[in-house]
Every structure is written in structure tokens, then in C-alpha cells.
Coordinates of C-alpha atoms in Angstrom, one line a residue:
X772 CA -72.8 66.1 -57.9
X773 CA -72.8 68.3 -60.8
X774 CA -69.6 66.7 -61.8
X775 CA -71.5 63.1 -62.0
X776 CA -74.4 64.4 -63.4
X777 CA -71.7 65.7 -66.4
X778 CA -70.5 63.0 -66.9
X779 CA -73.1 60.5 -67.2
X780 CA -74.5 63.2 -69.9
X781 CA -70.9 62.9 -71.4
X782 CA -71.4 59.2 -71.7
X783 CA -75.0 59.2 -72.8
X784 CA -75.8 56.8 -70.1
X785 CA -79.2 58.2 -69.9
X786 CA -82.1 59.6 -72.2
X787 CA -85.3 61.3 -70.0
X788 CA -88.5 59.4 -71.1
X789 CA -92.3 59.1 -70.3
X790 CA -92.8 56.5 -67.8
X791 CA -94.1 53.5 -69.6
X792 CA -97.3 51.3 -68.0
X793 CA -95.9 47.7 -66.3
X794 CA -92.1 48.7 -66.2
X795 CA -90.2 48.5 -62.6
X796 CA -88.9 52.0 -62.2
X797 CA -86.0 51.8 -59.6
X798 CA -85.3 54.7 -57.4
X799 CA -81.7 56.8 -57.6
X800 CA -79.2 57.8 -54.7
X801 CA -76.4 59.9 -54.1
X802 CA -73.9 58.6 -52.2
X803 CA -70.5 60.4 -50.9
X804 CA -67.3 59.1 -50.0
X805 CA -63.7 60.7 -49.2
X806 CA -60.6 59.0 -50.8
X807 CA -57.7 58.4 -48.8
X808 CA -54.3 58.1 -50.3
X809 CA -53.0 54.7 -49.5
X810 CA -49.2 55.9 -48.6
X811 CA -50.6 58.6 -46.5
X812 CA -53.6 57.7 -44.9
X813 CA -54.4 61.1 -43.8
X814 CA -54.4 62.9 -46.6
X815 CA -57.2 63.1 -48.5
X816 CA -56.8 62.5 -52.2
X817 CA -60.5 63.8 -53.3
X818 CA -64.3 63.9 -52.6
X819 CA -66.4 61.5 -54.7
X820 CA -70.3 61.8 -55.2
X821 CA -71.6 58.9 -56.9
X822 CA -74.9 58.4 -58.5
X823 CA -76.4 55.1 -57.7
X824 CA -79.7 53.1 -59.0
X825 CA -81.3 50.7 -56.3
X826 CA -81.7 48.1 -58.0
X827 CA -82.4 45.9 -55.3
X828 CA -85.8 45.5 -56.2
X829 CA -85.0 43.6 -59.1
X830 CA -84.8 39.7 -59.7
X831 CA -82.2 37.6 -60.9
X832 CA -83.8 35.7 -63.8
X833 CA -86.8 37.5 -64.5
X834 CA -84.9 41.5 -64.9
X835 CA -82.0 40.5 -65.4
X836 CA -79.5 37.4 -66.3
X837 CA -76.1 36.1 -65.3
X838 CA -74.5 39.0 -63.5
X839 CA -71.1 37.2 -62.3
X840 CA -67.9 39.2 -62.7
X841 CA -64.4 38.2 -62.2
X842 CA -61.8 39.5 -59.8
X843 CA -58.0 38.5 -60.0
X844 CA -56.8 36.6 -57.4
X845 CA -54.2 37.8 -55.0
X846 CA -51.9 34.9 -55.7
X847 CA -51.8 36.2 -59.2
X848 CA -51.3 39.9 -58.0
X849 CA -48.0 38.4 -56.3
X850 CA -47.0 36.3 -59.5
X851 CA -47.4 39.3 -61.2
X852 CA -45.4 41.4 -58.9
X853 CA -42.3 39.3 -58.4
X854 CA -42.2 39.3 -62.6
X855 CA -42.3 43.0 -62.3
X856 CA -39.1 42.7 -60.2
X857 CA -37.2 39.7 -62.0
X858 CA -37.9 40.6 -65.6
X859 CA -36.9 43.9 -64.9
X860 CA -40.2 44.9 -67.0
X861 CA -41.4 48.5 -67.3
X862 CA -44.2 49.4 -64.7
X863 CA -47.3 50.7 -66.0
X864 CA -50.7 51.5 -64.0
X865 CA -54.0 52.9 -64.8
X866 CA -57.4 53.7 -63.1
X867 CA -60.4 54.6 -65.3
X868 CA -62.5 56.7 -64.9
X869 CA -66.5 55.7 -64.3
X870 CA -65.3 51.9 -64.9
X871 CA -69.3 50.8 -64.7
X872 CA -70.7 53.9 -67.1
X873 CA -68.9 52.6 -70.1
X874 CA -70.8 49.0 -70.3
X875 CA -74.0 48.5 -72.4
X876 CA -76.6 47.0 -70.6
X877 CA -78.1 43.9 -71.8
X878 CA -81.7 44.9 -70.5
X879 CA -83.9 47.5 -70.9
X880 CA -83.0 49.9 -67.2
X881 CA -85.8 52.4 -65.7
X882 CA -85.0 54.8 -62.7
X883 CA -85.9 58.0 -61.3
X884 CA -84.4 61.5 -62.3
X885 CA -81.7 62.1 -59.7
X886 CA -82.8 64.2 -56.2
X887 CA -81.7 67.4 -57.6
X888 CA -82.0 67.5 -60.7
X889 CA -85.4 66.5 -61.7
X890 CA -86.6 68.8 -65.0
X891 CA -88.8 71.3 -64.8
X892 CA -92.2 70.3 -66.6
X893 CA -91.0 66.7 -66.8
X894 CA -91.0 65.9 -63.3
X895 CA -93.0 62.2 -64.4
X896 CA -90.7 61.2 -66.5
X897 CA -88.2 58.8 -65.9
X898 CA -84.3 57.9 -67.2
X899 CA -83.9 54.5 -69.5
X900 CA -80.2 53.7 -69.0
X901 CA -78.0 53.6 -72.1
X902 CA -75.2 52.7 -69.9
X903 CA -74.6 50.3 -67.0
X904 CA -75.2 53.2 -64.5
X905 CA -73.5 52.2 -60.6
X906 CA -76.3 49.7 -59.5
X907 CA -77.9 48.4 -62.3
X908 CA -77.2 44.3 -61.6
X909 CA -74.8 43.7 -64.9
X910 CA -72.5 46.7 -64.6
X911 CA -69.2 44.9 -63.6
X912 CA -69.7 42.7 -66.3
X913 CA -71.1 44.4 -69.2
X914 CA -68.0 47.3 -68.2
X915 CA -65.3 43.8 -68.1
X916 CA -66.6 43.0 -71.7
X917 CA -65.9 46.1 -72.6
X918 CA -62.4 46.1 -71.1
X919 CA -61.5 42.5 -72.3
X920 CA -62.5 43.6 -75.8
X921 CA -60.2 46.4 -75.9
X922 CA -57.2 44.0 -74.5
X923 CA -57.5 41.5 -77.1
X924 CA -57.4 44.6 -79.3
X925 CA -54.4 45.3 -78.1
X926 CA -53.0 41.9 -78.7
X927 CA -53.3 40.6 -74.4
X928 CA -55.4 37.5 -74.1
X929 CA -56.6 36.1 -70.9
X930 CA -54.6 33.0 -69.2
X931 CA -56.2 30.0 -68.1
X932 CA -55.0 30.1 -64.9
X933 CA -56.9 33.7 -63.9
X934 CA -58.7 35.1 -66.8
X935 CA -57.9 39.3 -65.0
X936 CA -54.0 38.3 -66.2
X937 CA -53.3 39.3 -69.6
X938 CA -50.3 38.3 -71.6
X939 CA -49.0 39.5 -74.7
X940 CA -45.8 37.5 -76.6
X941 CA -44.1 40.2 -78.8
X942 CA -41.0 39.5 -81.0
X943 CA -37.9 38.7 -80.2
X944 CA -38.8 37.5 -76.4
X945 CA -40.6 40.7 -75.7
X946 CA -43.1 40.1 -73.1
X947 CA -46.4 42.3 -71.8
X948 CA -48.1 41.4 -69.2
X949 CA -51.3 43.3 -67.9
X950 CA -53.6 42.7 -64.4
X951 CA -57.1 44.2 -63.9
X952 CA -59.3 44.2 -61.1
X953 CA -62.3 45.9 -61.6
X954 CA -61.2 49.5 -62.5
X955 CA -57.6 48.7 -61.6
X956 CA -54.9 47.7 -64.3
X957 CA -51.0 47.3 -63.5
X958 CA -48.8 46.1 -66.3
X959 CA -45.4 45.3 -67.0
X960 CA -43.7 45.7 -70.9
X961 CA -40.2 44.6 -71.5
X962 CA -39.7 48.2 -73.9
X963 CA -41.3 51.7 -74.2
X964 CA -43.1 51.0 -77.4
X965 CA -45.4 47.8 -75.8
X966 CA -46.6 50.3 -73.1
X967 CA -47.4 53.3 -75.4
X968 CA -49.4 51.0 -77.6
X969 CA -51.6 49.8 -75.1
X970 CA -52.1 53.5 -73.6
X971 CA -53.3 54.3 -77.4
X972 CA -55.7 51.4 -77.3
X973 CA -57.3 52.2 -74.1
X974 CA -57.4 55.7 -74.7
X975 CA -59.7 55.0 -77.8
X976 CA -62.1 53.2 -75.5
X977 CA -61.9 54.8 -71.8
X978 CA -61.0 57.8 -70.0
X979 CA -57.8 57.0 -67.6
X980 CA -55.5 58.2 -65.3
X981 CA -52.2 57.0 -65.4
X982 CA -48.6 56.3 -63.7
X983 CA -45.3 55.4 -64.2
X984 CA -44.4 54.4 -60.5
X985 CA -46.0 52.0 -58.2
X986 CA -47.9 53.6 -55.8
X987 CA -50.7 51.1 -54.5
X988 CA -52.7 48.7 -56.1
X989 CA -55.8 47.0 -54.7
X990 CA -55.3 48.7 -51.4
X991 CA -51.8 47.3 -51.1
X992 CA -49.0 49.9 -51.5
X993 CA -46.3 49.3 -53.8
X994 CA -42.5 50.5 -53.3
X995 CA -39.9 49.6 -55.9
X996 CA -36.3 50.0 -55.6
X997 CA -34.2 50.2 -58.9
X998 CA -31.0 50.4 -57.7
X999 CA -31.3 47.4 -55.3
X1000 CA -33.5 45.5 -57.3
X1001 CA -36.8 45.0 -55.0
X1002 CA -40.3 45.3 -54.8
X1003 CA -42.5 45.9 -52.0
X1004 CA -46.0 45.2 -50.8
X1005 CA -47.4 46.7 -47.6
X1006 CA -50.7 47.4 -46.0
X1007 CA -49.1 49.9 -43.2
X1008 CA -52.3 52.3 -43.6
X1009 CA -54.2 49.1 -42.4
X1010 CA -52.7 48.1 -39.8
X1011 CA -52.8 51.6 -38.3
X1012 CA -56.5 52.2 -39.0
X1013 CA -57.3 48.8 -37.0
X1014 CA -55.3 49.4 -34.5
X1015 CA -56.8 52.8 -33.6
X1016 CA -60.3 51.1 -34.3
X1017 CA -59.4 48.8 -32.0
X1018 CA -58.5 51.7 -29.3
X1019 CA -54.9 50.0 -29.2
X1020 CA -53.0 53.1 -30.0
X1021 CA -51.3 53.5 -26.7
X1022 CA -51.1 49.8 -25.6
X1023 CA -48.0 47.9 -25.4
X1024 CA -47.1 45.8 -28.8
X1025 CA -46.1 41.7 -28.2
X1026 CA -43.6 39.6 -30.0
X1027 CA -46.0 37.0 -31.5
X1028 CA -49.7 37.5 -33.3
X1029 CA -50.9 34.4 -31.1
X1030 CA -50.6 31.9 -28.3
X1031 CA -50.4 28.5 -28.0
X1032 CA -54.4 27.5 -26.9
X1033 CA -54.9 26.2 -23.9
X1034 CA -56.9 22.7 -23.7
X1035 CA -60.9 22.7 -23.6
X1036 CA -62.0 26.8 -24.5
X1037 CA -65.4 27.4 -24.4
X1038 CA -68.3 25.7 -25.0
X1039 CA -71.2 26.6 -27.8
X1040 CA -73.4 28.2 -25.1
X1041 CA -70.7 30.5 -24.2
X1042 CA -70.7 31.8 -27.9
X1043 CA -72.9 34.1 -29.7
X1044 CA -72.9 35.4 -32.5
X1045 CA -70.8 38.9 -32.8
X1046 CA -71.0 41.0 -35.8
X1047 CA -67.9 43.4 -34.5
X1048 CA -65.6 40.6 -34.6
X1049 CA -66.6 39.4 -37.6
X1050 CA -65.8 42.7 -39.0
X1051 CA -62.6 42.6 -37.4
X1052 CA -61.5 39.3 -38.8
X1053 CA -62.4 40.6 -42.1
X1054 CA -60.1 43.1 -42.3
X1055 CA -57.1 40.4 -40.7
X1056 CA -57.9 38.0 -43.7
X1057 CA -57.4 41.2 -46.1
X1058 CA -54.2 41.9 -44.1
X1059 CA -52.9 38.4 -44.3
X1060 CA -52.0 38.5 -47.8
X1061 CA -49.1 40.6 -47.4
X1062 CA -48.4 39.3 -43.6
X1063 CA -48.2 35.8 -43.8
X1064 CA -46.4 35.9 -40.4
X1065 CA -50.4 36.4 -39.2
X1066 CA -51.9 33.8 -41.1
X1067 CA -51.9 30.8 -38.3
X1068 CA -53.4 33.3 -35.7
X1069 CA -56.1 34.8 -38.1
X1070 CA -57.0 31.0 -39.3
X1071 CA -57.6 30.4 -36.1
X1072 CA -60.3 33.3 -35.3
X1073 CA -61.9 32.4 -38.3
X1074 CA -63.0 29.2 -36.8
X1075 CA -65.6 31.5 -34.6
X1076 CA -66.9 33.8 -37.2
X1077 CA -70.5 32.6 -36.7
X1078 CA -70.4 32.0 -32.9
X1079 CA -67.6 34.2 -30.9
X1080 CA -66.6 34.2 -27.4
X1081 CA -64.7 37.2 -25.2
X1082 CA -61.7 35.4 -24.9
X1083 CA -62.2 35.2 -29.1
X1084 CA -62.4 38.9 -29.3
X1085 CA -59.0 38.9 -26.8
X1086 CA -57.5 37.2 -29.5
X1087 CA -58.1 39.6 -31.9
X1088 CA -56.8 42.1 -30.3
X1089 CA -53.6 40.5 -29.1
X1090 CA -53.1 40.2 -33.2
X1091 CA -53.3 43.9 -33.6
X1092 CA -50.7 44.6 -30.7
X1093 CA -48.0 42.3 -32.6
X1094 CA -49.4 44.3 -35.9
X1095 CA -48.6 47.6 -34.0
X1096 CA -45.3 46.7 -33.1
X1097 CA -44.5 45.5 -36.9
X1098 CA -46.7 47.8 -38.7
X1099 CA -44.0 48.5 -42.0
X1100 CA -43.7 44.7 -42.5
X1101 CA -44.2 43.1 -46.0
X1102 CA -44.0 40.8 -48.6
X1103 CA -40.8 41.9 -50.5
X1104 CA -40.0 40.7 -53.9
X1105 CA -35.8 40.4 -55.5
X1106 CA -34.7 40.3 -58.6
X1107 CA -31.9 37.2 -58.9
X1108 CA -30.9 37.9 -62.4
X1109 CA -33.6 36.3 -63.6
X1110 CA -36.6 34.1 -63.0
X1111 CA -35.3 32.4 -59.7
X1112 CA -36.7 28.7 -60.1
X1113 CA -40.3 27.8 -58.2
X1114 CA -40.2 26.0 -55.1
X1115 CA -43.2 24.5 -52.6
X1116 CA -42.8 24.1 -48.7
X1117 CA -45.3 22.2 -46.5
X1118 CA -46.0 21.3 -42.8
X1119 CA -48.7 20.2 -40.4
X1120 CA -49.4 20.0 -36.8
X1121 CA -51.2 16.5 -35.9
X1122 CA -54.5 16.9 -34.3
X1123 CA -54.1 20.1 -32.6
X1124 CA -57.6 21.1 -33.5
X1125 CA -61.2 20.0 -31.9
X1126 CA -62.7 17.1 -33.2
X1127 CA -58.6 15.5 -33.4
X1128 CA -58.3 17.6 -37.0
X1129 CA -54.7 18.7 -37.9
X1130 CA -53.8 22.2 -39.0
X1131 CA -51.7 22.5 -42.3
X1132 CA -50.2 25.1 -43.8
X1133 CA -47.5 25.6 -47.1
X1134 CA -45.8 28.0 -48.7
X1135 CA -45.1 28.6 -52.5
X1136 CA -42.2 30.5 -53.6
X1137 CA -39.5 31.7 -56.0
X1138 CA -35.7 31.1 -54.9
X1139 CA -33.5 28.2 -52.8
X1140 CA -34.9 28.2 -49.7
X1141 CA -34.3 28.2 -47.1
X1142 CA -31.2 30.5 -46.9
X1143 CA -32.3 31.8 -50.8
X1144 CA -36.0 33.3 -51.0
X1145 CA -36.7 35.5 -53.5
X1146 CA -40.3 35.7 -52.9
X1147 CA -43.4 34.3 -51.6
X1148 CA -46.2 33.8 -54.0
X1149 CA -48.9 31.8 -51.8
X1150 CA -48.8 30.9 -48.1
X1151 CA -51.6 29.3 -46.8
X1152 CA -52.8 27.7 -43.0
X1153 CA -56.1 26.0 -43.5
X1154 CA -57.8 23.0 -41.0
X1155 CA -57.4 19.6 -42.9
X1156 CA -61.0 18.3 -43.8
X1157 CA -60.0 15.2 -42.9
X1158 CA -59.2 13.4 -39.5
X1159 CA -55.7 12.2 -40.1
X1160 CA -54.9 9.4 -37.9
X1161 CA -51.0 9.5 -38.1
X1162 CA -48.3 12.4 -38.6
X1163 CA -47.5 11.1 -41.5
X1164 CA -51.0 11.0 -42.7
X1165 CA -51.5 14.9 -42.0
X1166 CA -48.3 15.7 -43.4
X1167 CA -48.8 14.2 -46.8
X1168 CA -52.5 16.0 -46.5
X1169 CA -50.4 19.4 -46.6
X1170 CA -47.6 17.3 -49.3
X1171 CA -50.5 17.1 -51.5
X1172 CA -52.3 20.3 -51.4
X1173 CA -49.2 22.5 -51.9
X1174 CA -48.7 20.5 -54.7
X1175 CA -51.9 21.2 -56.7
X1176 CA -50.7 24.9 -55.6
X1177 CA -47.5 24.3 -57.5
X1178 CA -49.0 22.2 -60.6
X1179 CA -51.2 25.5 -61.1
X1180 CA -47.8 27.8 -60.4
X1181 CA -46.3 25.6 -63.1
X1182 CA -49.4 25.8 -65.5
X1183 CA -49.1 30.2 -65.1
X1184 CA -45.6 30.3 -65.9
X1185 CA -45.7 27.9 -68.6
X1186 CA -48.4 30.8 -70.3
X1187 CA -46.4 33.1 -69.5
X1188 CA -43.6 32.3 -71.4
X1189 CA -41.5 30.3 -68.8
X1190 CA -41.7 26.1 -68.9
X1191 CA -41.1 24.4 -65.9
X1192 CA -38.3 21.8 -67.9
X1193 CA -36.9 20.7 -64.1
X1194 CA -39.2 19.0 -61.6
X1195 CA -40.3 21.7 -59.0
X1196 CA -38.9 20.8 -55.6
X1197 CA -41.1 20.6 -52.3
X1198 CA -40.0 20.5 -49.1
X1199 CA -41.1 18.5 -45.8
X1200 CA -40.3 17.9 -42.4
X1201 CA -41.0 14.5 -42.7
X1202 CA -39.1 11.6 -43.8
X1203 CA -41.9 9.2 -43.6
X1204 CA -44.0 10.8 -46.4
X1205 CA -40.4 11.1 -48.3
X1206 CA -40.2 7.5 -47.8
X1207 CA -44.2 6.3 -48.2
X1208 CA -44.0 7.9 -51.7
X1209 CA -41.3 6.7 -52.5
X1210 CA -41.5 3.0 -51.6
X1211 CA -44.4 1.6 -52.9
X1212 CA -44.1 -1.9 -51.0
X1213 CA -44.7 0.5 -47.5
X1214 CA -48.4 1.0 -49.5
X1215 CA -50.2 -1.4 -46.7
X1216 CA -49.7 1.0 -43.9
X1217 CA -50.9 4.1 -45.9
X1218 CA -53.3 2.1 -47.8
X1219 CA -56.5 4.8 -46.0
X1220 CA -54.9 7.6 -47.9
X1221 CA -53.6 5.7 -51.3
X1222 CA -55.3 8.3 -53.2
X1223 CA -53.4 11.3 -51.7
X1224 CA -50.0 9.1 -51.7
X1225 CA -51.1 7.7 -55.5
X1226 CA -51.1 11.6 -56.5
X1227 CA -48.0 12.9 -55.2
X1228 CA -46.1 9.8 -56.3
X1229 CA -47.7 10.6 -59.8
X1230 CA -46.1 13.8 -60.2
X1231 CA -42.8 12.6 -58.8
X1232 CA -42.5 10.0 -61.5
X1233 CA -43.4 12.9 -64.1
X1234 CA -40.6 15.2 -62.9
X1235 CA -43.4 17.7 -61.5
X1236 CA -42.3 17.7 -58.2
X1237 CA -39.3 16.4 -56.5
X1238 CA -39.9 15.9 -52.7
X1239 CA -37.6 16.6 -50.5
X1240 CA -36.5 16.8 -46.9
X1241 CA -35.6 20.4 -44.5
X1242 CA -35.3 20.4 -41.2
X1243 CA -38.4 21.6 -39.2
X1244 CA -35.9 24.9 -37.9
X1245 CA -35.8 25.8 -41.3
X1246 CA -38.9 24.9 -42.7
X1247 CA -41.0 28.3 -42.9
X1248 CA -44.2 26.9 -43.5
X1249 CA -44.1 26.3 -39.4
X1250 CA -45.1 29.6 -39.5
X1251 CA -48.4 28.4 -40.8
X1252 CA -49.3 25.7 -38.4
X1253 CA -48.8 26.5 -34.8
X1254 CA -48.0 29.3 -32.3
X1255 CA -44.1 29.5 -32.2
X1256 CA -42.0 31.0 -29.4
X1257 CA -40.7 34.9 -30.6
X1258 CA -37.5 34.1 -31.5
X1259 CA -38.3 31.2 -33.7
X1260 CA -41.3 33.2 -35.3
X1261 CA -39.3 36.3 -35.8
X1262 CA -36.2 34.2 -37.7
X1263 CA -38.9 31.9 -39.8
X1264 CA -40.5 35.4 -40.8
X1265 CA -37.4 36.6 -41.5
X1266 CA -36.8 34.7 -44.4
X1267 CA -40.0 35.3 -46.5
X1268 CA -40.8 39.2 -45.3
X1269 CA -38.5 42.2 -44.9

């Protein structure tokens, strides 16, 4: 506690004043926490006190104003990734220190002294904030400004796509690229002398620590292999902690995360509300973005959040055994010589849901599948909105959403340095949405759904996408829309995770 209290005097994020008549005064808090290191969950990497100001007591509008911070998405923390690992780029990582205390707060702040360390003979007096102390409302994004202004600095300037990437053209094809989430930045230089002049930027600006080799980022640990050219990403530390949450340690693993669901399930007075499973699907959605092979079964609890059932919570855990038995599992990332090109896959399963809705799902990807998969970018199993009322009609549902997925793939690269010159191919199952996009004259039986078939012709007559056929074997977005049997699950998740 000393420590914080240092280092907010370090900063001058505080000067001890007379309470003033009319002002909200917000109360203070210490709150502790032990760090874990992410590649060896039981070691403890350090104990952290943190000074907090409640601030709930303030209102939006009257206090303060727009408070809204941007986090990356994961998508782009798996673009970034597999450029790491293709470009052959030099990895760079940094975590500053105090992220919040270095912002400047766009309204006046008023809190106690800290429990602790009130002064003697002042004990009325109160801190005004110089600095966007942990709680104040605007402290993500008065400390992002801050960030943001020493990027652009630096020469990095926000993409459309995700403003937390960062990309720098330097001469002679040179490229740096930088990724932030809150006080978490990766980047990637293609020489020595890009990285050491962003360090001396950032060092004029914020205190950091730094490192050379991937280690973990965003909870997800990173491994890279030089020599054999891979990166990857793994949330083993996870999987353990919710299997022993779970009290699963000793129970017997299974071969797939979920089973086909048997016809009727129970009705809405069987369900109540359940804030343990909610919690527990949580933490699957945070798992499923580096185990896609989970992503069908985990759509599927999500259905329940607000209203569960036992046979729900059954489920749950019956995802956690077939974690335990693949706990080291990840998304893994190659380098091809090269960008490998950008590819879409799609499929959906025709009214397999309640109220006759279909489930879809696609994948979005770097290689030649499906033999030839570099890596897997996005993959996604959602419910159609819609009630489709053919195969084909569901199928060009999931046709069309992977290819906004890919238009925005194709917009990130482009910034990045990389224009898409051939059409992007995406793959289906199907031949009749092959043939209804293709063949305007078969427009009277897909007249409901012109718009969707309108769209994806569109960007096949632009050279965006080219759509073509795989067979349903080899199609790995099945992964995504239905409970396969083990050995068609393990050889699908075979070719997009190690």
C-alpha cells in the first residue's frame, strides 16, 4: 500500500485540499489482488494493492460525460498474430505501469484521503484528482488518449477496421504494426530500429515493462517457434482452473464437447434463473476463442443464460470433461513463406433449433483448405435470426454472413499493406446456393431471400468472393453447426488446431 500511495505522489495524481461546500466527495478503497503467471498458473507472479475511488455515486451526464473506451477485438488479436508468424516480424510486448494514473481527467474529482493514510491535522480535508485515479468514470479513456497520442507520435495510426491496431508504413516495405488493449501492447517491426524507436517514444510518456518473447497476451499464452515457423495460442491455465472449479479433476474426460439434443428438453417452468451457470458459460465463451472445436456446444448453453435447467448445467460440465482431456489444444498459426491468401468457409444445419431456426456457423482463414490451413482468424456458430424455410435458404444465410466477415478481412489487410487483387474464395456444402447465385433466371424460387442472394451475387461479379463447392467431410465449419460423432470432430479439428 505504501508502494501505491508512492506512486500516485510520483504522478501527482492528487493534491490534499479543504473540502469545498456542494461538491460530491467519493469515498476511497483498497483493494488486493494476487497475480498468477499465465504459463504457470501456480506461481505467483506478485501481490498488487490498488487504490480505488467509488465513484459509483456519480451520474453519467451531470459528473461526468462520455466515458466509452475501446477494446481490440479478438479477431484482430488473431490477424495480428498470424502476421507475427508470416511476416516473420520482430515481436515486441509491453505492460505499463498504472495505465489509468497517467490520464487527465476532464472534470473536477473529489475523494477521501486513503484509510491509512489520512494526515495528521488535516483529517477534513479531501484529495482533488490531477490524474484519472482507478475509479474515477473517464479513466480508460482519458489514459487511451494519452496512449493514442503518443502512437501517432511515433508515426502508428489507428485502422478503420479496429481503431486498438496500429500500423506504421516505413520505407522500403518496412512494416510496424502495434495492438493495445487497455494496458496491454504487442507489436511486430520488420527491423531492430522500428522497435527501439517506439520503446523511446513510450518511454517519454509511460513507465513500462517490457519483452522480447511472447509470453501471454490478454490472458491467452503465446508460444512461438523459430525454427519451425509457428505461433501458438492457448488458454491451458483455463481450462484447468474450470475444471477444478467444476470439481471434475478426477472424472473421466469424453471425446466430444457436446451431444446431439434429444427432441422436446424442458419447458420454461422447469427453468430458473442460475447465476452459477451463467458464470460458467462466461468463462466457455472466453475459452472459445482459441478452441473453436467448443464453439457449437458453448452456443448452445448460451441459449439458457437467463433461464437454466439441471440438465443445462449437465451440459456444462460434459464440456469441461472433453476440455480436460484436451486441455494443451490451440489455435496454431504457420508461416507459408509469406502471407498465405484469405479464404471463408460456411455451413448450416436446417431447423435444428426451437421455433424451426437453423444454426450456422463459418470459418475465416489464411491458407488452401482444406488439406492447406495456415490459420484460423474468425470461427463463428450463431442461431440464424431468421426462419429459413429451405436448406438452401439457411445455407446462403451462413454464405452471406461469412462474407461480410471476409469483405472486412479484406478491408484490414488492404490497411495493412496487403490488397486483396484476387477474389477471396468461400466455400460451401451446397450446390444449390452455388447455383441460385449464380443463375439469375432460378431468382423465382429464392425470390423471399433476393436481398441475401442480390448481395453475395454482388461481390461475386466484383471479384470479392468467388464461391465455391467442398464436400461436407471436408468442410470444417461442420464443426460449428452440429454435434459430430468423435472421429469426425477430432479429424475436422484437426485441420484448424494443433
Amino acid at each position: 500500500m505504501e508502494d501505491e500511495i508512492e506512486k500516485l505522489g510520483a504522478l501527482d495524481c492528487w493534491t490534499l485540499v479543504p473540502r469545498k461546500q456542494g461538491k460530491k466527495v467519493m469515498g476511497t478503497k483498497w483493494v488486493y489482488k494476487v497475480k498468477y503467471r499465465p504459463e504457470t498458473p501456480s506461481e505467483i507472479e506478485k501481490f498488487k494493492a490498488r487504490l480505488c475511488i467509488q465513484g459509483f455515486g456519480l451520474e453519467q451526464w451531470s459528473d461526468f460525460g462520455d466515458v466509452r473506451a475501446a477494446t481490440v477485438h479478438p479477431d484482430t488479436v488473431k490477424l495480428f498474430f498470424y502476421l507475427i508468424v508470416a511476416l516473420k516480424l520482430l515481436w515486441f510486448s509491453l505492460d505499463i505501469s498504472s495505465f489509468f494514473l497517467y490520464g487527465e481527467p476532464a472534470q473536477v474529482y473529489y475523494c477521501k484521503q486513503p484509510p491509512g493514510f489520512v494526515e495528521k491535522g488535516r483529517e477534513d480535508d479531501v484529495w482533488m484528482c490531477n490524474k484519472t485515479i482507478y475509479g474515477t468514470p473517464d479513466a480508460p479513456l482519458e489514459a487511451q488518449k494519452k496512449l493514442d497520442a503518443a502512437l501517432n507520435e511515433a508515426g502508428y495510426v489507428p485502422t478503420k477496421g479496429d481503431c486498438r491496431l496500429f500500423v506504421k508504413q516505413g520505407p522500403n516495405g518496412t512494416l510496424g504494426i502495434i495492438i493495445n488493449h487497455v494496458d496491454d501492447c504487442g507489436g511486430g517491426f520488420s527491423n531492430e530500429a522500428m522497435k527501439q524507436e517506439l520503446i523511446a517514444v513510450i518511454a517519454k510518456h509511460f513507465k513500462f515493462t517490457s519483452h522480447d518473447e511472447p509470453g501471454s497476451f490478454t490472458g491467452m499464452v503465446v508460444t512461438r517457434n523459430l525454427e519451425r515457423g509457428t505461433l501458438t495460442l492457448s488458454q491451458q491455465h483455463r481450462v484447468q482452473k474450470l475444471v477444478e472449479e467444476l470439481g471434475l479433476s478426477d472424472a473421466n474426460p469424453t471425446k466430444t464437447p457436446g451431444a446431439p439434443q434429444p427432441p422436446g428438453g424442458a419447458t420454461e417452468e422447469e427453468r430458473i434463473p442460475n447465476k452459477e451457470y451463467m458464470s460458467l458459460v462466461g468463462k466457455l465463451i472466453w475459452l472459445v476463442s482459441t478452441r473453436p472445436d467448443i464453439a457449437f456446444a458453448v452456443n448452445m448453453r448460451c441459449r439458457h443464460m437467463q433461464k437454466s435447467h439441471a440438465r443445462d448445467m449437465l451440459d456444462v460440465k460434459r464440456i469441461a470433461r472433453y476440455l480436460k482431456g484436451t486441455p494443451a489444444l490451440g489455435l496454431q498459426f504457420k508461416h507459408a513463406g509469406g502471407m498465405a491468401p484469405l479464404f471463408g468457409m460456411s455451413d448450416a444445419s436446417f431447423a435444428d433449433q426451437p421455433r424451426s431456426r437453423s444454426s450456422g456457423g463459418y470459418v475465416v482463414g489464411f491458407g488452401t483448405p482444406p488439406g492447406d490451413i495456415r490459420g484460423v482468424m474468425i470461427a463463428k456458430a450463431f442461431t440464424q435470426r431468421l426462419v429459413a424455410l429451405s436448406t438452401a435458404e439457411s445455407e446462403l444465410i451462413s454464405v452471406a454472413e461469412v462474407c461480410k466477415t471476409v469483405i472486412w478481412a479484406r478491408e484490414m489487410l488492404t490497411e495493412l499493406g496487403f490488397p486483396q487483387a484476387e477474389a477471396t474464395p468461400v466455400y460451401t456444402d451446397n450446390m444449390a446456393v452455388i447455383q441460385i447465385v449464380a443463375d439469375p433466371t432460378l431468382m423465382l424460387r429464392s425470390r423471399h431471400y433476393r436481398a441475401r442472394s442480390h448481395f453475395v451475387r454482388d461481390l461475386v461479379l466484383r471479384r470479392v468472393v468467388n464461391l465455391l463447392h467442398v464436400e461436407s467431410s471436408e468442410n470444417v465449419a461442420d464443426i460449428l453447426t452440429k454435434a459430430l460423432g468423435a472421429n469426425q470432430h477430432a479429424y475436422l479439428r484437426g485441420l484448424i488446431m494443433i
